[in-house]
Short mmCIF file of C-alpha atoms in Angstrom, two decimals:
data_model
loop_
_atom_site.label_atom_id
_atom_site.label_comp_id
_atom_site.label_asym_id
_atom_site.label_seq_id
_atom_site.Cartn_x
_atom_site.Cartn_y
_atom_site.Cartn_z
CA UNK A 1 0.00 0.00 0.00
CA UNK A 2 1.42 3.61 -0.64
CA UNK A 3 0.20 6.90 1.42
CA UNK A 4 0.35 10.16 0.51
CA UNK A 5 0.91 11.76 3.65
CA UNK A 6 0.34 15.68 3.82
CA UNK A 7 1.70 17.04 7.21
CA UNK A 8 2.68 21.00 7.67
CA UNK A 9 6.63 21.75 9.44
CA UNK A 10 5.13 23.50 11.69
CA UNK A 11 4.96 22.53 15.57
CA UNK A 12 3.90 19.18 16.90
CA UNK A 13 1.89 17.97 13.56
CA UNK A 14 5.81 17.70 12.03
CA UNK A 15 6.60 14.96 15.15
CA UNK A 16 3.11 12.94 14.44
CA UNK A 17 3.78 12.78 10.97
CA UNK A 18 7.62 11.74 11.03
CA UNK A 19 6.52 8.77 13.58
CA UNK A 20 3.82 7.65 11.54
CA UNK A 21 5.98 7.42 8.10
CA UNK A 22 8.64 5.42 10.05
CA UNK A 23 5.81 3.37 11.64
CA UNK A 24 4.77 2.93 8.54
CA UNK A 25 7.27 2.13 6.84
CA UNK A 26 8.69 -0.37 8.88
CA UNK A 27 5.49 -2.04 8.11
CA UNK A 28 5.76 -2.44 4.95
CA UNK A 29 4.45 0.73 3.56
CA UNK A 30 5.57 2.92 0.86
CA UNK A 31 5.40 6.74 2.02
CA UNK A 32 5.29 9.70 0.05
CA UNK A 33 5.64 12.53 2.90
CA UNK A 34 4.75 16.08 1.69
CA UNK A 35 5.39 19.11 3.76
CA UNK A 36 4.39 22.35 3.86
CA UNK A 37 4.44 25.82 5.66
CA UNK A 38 8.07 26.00 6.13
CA UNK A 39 11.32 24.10 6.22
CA UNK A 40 11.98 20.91 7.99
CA UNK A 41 14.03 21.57 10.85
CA UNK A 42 17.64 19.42 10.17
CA UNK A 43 16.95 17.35 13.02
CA UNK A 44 13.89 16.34 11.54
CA UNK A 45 15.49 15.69 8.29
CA UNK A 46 17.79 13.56 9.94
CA UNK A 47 14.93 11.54 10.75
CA UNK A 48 13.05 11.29 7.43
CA UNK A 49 16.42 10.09 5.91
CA UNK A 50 16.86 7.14 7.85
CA UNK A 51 12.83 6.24 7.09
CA UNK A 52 13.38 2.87 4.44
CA UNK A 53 12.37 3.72 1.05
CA UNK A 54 10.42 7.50 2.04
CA UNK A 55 10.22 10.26 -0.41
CA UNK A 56 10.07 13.74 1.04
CA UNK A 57 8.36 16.48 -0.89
CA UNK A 58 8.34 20.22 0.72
CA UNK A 59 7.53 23.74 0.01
CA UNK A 60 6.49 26.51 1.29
CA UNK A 61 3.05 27.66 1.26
CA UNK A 62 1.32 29.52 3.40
CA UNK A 63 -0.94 26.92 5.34
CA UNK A 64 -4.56 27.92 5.69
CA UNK A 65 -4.64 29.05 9.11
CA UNK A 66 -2.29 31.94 8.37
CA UNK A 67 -2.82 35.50 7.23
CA UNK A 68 -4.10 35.72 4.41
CA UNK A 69 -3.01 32.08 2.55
CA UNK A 70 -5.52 31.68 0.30
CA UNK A 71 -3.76 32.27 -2.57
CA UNK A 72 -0.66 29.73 -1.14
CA UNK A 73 -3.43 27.20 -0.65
CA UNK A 74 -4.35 26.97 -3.91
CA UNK A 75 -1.10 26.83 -5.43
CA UNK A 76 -0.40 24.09 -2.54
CA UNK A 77 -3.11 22.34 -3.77
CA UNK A 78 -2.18 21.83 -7.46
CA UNK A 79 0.91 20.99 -5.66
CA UNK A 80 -0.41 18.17 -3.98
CA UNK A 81 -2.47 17.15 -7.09
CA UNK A 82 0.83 16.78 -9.16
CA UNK A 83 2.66 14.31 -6.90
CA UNK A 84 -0.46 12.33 -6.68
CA UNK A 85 -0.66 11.73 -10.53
CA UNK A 86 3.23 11.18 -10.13
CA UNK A 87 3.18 9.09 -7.59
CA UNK A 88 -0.39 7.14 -7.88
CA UNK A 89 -1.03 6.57 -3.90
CA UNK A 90 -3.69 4.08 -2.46
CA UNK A 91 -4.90 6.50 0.07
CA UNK A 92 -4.57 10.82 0.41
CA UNK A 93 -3.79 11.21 4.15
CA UNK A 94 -4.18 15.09 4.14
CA UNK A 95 -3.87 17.44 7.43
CA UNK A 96 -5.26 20.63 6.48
CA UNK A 97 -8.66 20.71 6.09
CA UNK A 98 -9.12 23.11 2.68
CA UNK A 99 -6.85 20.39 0.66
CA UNK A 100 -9.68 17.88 1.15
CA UNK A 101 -11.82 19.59 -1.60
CA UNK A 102 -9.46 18.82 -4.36
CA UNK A 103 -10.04 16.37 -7.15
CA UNK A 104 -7.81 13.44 -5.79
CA UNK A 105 -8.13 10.23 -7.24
CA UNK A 106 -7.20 8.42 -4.31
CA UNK A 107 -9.75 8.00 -1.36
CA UNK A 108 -9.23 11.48 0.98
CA UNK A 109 -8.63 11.08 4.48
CA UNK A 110 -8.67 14.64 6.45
CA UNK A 111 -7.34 14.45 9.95
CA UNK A 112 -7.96 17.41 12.08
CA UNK A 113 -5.38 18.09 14.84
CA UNK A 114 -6.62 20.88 15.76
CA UNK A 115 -8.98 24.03 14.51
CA UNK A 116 -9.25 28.17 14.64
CA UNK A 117 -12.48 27.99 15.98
CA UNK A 118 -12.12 25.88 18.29
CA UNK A 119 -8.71 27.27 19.61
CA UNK A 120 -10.56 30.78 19.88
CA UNK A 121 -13.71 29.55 21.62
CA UNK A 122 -11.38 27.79 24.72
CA UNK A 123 -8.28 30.54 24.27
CA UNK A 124 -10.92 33.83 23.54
CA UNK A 125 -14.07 32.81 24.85
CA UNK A 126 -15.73 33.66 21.69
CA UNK A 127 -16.48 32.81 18.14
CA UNK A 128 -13.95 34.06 15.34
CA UNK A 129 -14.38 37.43 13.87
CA UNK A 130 -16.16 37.58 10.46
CA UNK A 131 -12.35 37.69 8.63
CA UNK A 132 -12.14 34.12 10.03
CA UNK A 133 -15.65 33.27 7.56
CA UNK A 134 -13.59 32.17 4.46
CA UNK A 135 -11.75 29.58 6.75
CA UNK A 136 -14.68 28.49 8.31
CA UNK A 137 -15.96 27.71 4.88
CA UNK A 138 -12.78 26.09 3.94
CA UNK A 139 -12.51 23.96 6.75
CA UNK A 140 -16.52 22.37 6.28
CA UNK A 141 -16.04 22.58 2.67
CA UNK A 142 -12.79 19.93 3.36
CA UNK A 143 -14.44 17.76 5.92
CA UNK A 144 -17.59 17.61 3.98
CA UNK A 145 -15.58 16.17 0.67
CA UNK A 146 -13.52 13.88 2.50
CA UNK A 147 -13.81 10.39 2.18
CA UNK A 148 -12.95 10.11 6.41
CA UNK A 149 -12.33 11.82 9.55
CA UNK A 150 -10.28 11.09 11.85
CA UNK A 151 -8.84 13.08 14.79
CA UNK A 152 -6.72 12.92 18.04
CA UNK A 153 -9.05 12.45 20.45
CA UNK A 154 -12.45 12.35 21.15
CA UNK A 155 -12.61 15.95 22.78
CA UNK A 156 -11.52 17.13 18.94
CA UNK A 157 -13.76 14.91 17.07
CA UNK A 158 -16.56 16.54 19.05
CA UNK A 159 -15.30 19.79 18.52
CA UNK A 160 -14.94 19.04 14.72
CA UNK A 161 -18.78 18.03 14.34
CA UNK A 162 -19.77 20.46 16.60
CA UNK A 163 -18.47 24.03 14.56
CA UNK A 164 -18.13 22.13 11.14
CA UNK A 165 -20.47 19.46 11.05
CA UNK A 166 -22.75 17.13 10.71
CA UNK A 167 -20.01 15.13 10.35
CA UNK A 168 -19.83 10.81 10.39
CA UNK A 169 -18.48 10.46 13.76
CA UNK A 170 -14.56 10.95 12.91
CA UNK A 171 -12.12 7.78 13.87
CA UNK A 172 -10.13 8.43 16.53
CA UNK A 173 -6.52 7.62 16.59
CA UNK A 174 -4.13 8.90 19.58
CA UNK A 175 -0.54 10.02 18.79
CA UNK A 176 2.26 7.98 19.51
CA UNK A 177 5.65 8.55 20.29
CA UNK A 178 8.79 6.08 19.95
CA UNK A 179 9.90 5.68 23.85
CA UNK A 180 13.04 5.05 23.07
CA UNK A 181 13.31 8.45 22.35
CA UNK A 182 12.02 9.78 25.48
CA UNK A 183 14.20 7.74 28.29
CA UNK A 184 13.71 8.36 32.06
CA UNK A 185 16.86 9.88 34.07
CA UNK A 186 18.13 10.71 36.91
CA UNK A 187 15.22 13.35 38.40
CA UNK A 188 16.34 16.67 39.47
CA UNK A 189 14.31 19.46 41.59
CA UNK A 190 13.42 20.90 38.47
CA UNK A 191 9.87 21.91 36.89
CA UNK A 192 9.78 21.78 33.42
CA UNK A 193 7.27 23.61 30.26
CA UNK A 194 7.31 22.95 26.64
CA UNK A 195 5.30 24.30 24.30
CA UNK A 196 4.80 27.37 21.45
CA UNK A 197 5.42 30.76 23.51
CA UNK A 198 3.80 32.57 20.74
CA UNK A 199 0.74 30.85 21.20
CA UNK A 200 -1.71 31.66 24.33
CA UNK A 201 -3.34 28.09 23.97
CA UNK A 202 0.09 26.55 25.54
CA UNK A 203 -0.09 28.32 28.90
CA UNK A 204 3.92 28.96 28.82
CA UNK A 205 3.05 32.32 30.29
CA UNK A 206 1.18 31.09 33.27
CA UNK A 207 4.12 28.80 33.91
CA UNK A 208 6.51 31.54 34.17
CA UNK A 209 4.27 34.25 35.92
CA UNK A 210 4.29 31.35 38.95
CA UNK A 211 7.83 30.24 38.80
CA UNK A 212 8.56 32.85 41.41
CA UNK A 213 6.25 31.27 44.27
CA UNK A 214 8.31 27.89 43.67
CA UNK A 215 10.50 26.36 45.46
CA UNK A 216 12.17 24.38 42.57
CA UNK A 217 13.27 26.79 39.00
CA UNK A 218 11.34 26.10 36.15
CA UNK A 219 12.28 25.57 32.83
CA UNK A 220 10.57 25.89 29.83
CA UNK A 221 11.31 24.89 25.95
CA UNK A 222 9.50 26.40 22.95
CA UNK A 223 9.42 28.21 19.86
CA UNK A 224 9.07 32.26 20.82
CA UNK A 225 8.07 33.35 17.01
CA UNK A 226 5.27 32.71 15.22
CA UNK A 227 5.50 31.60 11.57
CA UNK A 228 5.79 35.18 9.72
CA UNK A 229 5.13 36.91 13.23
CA UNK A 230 7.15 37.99 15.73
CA UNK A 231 8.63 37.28 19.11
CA UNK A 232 6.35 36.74 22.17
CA UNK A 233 6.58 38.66 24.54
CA UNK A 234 9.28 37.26 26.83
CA UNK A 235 7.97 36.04 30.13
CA UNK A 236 11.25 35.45 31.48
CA UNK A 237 15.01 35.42 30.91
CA UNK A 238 16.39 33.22 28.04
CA UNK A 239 19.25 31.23 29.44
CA UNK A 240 20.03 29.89 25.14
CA UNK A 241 21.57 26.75 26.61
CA UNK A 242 20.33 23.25 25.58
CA UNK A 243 22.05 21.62 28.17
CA UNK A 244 20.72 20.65 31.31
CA UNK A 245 22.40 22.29 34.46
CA UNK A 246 21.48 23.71 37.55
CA UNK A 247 19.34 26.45 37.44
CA UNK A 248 18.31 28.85 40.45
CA UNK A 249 14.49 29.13 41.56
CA UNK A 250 13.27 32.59 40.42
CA UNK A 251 11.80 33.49 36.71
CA UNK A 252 11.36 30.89 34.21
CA UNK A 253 14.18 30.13 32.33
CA UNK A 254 13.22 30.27 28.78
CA UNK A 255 15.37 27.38 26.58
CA UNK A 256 14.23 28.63 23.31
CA UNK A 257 13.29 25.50 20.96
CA UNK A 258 15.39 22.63 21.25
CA UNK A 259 15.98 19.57 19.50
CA UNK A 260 14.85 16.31 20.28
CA UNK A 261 17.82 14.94 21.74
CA UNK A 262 18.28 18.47 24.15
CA UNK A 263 14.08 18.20 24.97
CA UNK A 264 14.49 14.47 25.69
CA UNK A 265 17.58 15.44 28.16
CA UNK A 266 15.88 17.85 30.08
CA UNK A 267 12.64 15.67 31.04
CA UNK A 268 14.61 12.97 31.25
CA UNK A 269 16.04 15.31 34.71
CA UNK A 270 13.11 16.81 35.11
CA UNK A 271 11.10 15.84 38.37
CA UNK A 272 7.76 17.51 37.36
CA UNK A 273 6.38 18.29 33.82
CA UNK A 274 3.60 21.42 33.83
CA UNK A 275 1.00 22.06 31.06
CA UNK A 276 -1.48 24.77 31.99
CA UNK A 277 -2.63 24.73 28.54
CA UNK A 278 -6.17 26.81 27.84
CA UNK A 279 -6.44 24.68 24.64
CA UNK A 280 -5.08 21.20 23.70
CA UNK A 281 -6.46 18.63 21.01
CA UNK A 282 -4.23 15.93 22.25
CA UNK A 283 -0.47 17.06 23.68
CA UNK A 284 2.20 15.32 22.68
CA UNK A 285 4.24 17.69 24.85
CA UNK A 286 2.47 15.71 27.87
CA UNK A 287 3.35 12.57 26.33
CA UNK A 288 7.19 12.90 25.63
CA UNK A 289 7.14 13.90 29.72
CA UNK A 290 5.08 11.39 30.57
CA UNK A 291 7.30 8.76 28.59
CA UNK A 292 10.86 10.50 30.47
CA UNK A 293 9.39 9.66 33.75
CA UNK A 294 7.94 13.04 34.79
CA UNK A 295 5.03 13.57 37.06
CA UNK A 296 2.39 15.74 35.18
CA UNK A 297 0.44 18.69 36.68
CA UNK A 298 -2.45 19.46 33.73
CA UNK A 299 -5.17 21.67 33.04
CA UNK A 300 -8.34 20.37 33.49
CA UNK A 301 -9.15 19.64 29.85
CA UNK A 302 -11.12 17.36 28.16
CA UNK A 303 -8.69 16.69 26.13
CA UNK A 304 -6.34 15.77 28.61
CA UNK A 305 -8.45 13.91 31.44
CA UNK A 306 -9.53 11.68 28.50
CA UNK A 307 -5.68 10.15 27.82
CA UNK A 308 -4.63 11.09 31.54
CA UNK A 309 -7.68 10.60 33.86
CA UNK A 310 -5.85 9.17 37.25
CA UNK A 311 -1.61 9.95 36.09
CA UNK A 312 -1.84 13.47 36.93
CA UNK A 313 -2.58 16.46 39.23
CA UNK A 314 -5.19 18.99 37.38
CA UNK A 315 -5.35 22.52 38.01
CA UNK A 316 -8.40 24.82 36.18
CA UNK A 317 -7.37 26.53 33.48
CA UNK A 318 -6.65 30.42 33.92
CA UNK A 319 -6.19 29.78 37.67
CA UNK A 320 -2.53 30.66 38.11
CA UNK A 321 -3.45 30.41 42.54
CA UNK A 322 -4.29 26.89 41.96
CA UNK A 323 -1.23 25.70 39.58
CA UNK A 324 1.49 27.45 42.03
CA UNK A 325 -0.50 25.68 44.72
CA UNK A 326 -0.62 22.26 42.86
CA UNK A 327 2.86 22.54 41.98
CA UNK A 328 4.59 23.86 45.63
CA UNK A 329 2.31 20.44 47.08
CA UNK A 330 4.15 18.62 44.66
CA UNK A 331 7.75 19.76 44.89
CA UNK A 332 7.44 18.85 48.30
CA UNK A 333 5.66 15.21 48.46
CA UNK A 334 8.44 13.21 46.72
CA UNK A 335 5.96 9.74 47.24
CA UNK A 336 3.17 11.71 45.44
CA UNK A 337 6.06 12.53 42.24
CA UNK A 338 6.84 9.41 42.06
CA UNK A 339 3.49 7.19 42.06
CA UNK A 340 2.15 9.87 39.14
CA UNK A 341 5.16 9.54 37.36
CA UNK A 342 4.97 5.60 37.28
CA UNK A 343 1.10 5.77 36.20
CA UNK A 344 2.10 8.07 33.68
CA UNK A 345 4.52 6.25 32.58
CA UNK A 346 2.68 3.51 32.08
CA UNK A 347 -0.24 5.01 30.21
CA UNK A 348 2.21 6.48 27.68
CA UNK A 349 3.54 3.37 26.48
CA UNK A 350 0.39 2.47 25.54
CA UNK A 351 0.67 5.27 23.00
CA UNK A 352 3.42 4.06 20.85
CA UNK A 353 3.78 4.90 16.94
CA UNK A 354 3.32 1.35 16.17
CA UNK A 355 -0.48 0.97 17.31
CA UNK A 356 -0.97 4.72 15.89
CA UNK A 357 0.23 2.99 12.81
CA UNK A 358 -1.83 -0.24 12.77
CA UNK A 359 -4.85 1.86 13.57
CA UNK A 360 -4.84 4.32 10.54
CA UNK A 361 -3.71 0.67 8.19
CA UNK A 362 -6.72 -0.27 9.09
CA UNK A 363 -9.01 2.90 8.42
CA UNK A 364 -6.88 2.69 4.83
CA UNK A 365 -7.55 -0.63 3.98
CA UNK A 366 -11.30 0.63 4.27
CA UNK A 367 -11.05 3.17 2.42
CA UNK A 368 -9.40 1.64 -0.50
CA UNK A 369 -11.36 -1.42 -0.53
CA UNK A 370 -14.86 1.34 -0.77
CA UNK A 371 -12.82 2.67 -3.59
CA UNK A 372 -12.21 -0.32 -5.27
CA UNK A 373 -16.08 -1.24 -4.85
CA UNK A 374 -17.21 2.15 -6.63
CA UNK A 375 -17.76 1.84 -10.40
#
């Protein structure tokens, strides 16, 4: 079987997509992995390389939930169009939601990791302005013409058919990460963040605005500028070092984005992992922790309490009281750290690339097979 796999290079989408091509792959697979909204980091192409048999397309389009990408989406469209004639897949495994529309021959499978509206009705409290109303279209326009539906979680399958439906209920397939990649260390008294600073879904900021009524320093890695935007506002100082060391309590200590191996290395020392996200179709962020042996402190989500109901402490979002509180009680009980991180642990091996893998074989295999079936 061959898959076309859309992805953008953009944030955590990049990770899902590398594991699942390698998962793949290694299953006997052929992937043709196209990329868009930016270059793939080197690390990442590191990673592709080493994939058996994988062909890498990329450009650089504007992806839809941009400024003003319309015009990018189209071209990335006739884009996509052209390496499926060249390349004649079995299945279109697309993840933007406009791309969905187009005339594929293949079956179309649209996976939505996350959504505008959504993110602004959890991060804003409100609908979109009416300059969001051509995406809107775009988006119901995609999931309307595609074949399937799959997404993250349940929380964002509901939230799909909820602002874009009616919608056949979408499959839901978790995201996996290899553990291998993620190993446990020696834990320090060290509170760790990771996630976009430029984006007010992540909760970086509320992180840092309570590192100062901790015990322990906090750390936190992430991307500062937004694609074509500029820096966030810096919550704390930037140490710029990828390596872990010993870090004083006081402001966050802002790592900047890392690579893998420099992520992995911190959690792998880091006692507690924090995520007071306001918004969060599925977290891999939470995962890669979870995997390095971190005890988790979490928004109350739905997201969230549906892949880590009983591993974690929760804290409301917005309540910056209740997360220094949460996270003070847990700096001091080290029996408390410990049973989390184990139950965390646990659950996140569960949540491997290679049953993320099996899972979507199986939602291709249907949707060939109905393909074959139609005259």
């Amino acid at each position: 079987m061959k898959i076309l796999l859309h992805a953008d290079a953009v944030g955590g989408v990049l990770t899902y997509a590398l594991e699942l091509a390698a998962a793949l792959a290694a299953r006997g697979a052929a992937v043709v992995l196209a990329t868009e909204g930016g270059p793939v980091p080197e690390g990442a192409r590191r990673r592709l390389r080493a994939v058996p048999g994988l062909v890498h397309e990329e450009a650089g389009f504007r992806l839809e939930w941009m400024d003003e990408p319309w015009d990018d989406v189209a071209r990335a469209g006739e884009w996509l169009l052209g390496i499926e004639r060249r390349e004649r897949p079995d299945v279109v495994h697309l993840g933007a939601f406009a791309h969905g529309r187009l005339p594929f021959r293949a079956p179309r499978l649209v996976v939505g990791h996350s959504c505008v509206v959504s993110w602004y009705e959890a991060v804003r409290g409100e609908s979109p302005p009416p300059a969001w109303d051509r995406y809107r279209r775009a988006v119901r326009e995609g999931l309307a013409a595609a074949d399937a539906v799959a997404a993250p979680s349940a929380a964002m399958a509901r939230a799909l058919a909820r602002h874009h439906g009616p919608l056949a209920p979408p499959a839901v397939i978790p995201n996996g990460r290899d553990p291998a990649r993620f190993p446990p260390g020696e834990k320090a008294a060290l509170v760790m963040g990771a996630g976009r600073l430029w984006d007010e879904a992540k909760g970086a900021a509320a992180l840092a605005r309570v590192a100062p009524r901790l015990p322990w320093p906090v750390a936190i890695a992430g991307e500062a500028r937004a694609p074509g935007g500029t820096d966030a506002p810096p919550p704390g100082p930037a140490t710029g070092d990828p390596t872990p060391r010993a870090l004083p309590p006081g402001p966050a200590h802002l790592l900047g984005r890392l690579e893998e191996a420099d992520l992995a290395a911190w959690l792998a020392r880091a006692a507690v992992f924090a995520h007071p996200a306001r918004y969060e179709p599925f977290g891999l962020a939470v995962l890669e922790a979870a995997l390095a042996g971190c005890a988790l402190v979490l928004a109350e989500l739905e997201s969230l309490r549906e892949t880590w109901d009983g591993c974690a402490e929760w804290v409301p979002p917005r309540d910056d009281a209740a997360l220094a509180a949460a996270l003070r009680r847990l700096c001091g009980d080290p029996g408390r750290r410990e049973a989390l991180a184990v139950r965390a642990r646990t659950r996140a091996l569960r949540l491997g690339p290679g049953p993320m893998a099996d899972a979507y074989l199986d939602l291709y295999r249907g949707l060939a097979a109905r393909a074959g079936a139609r005259p």
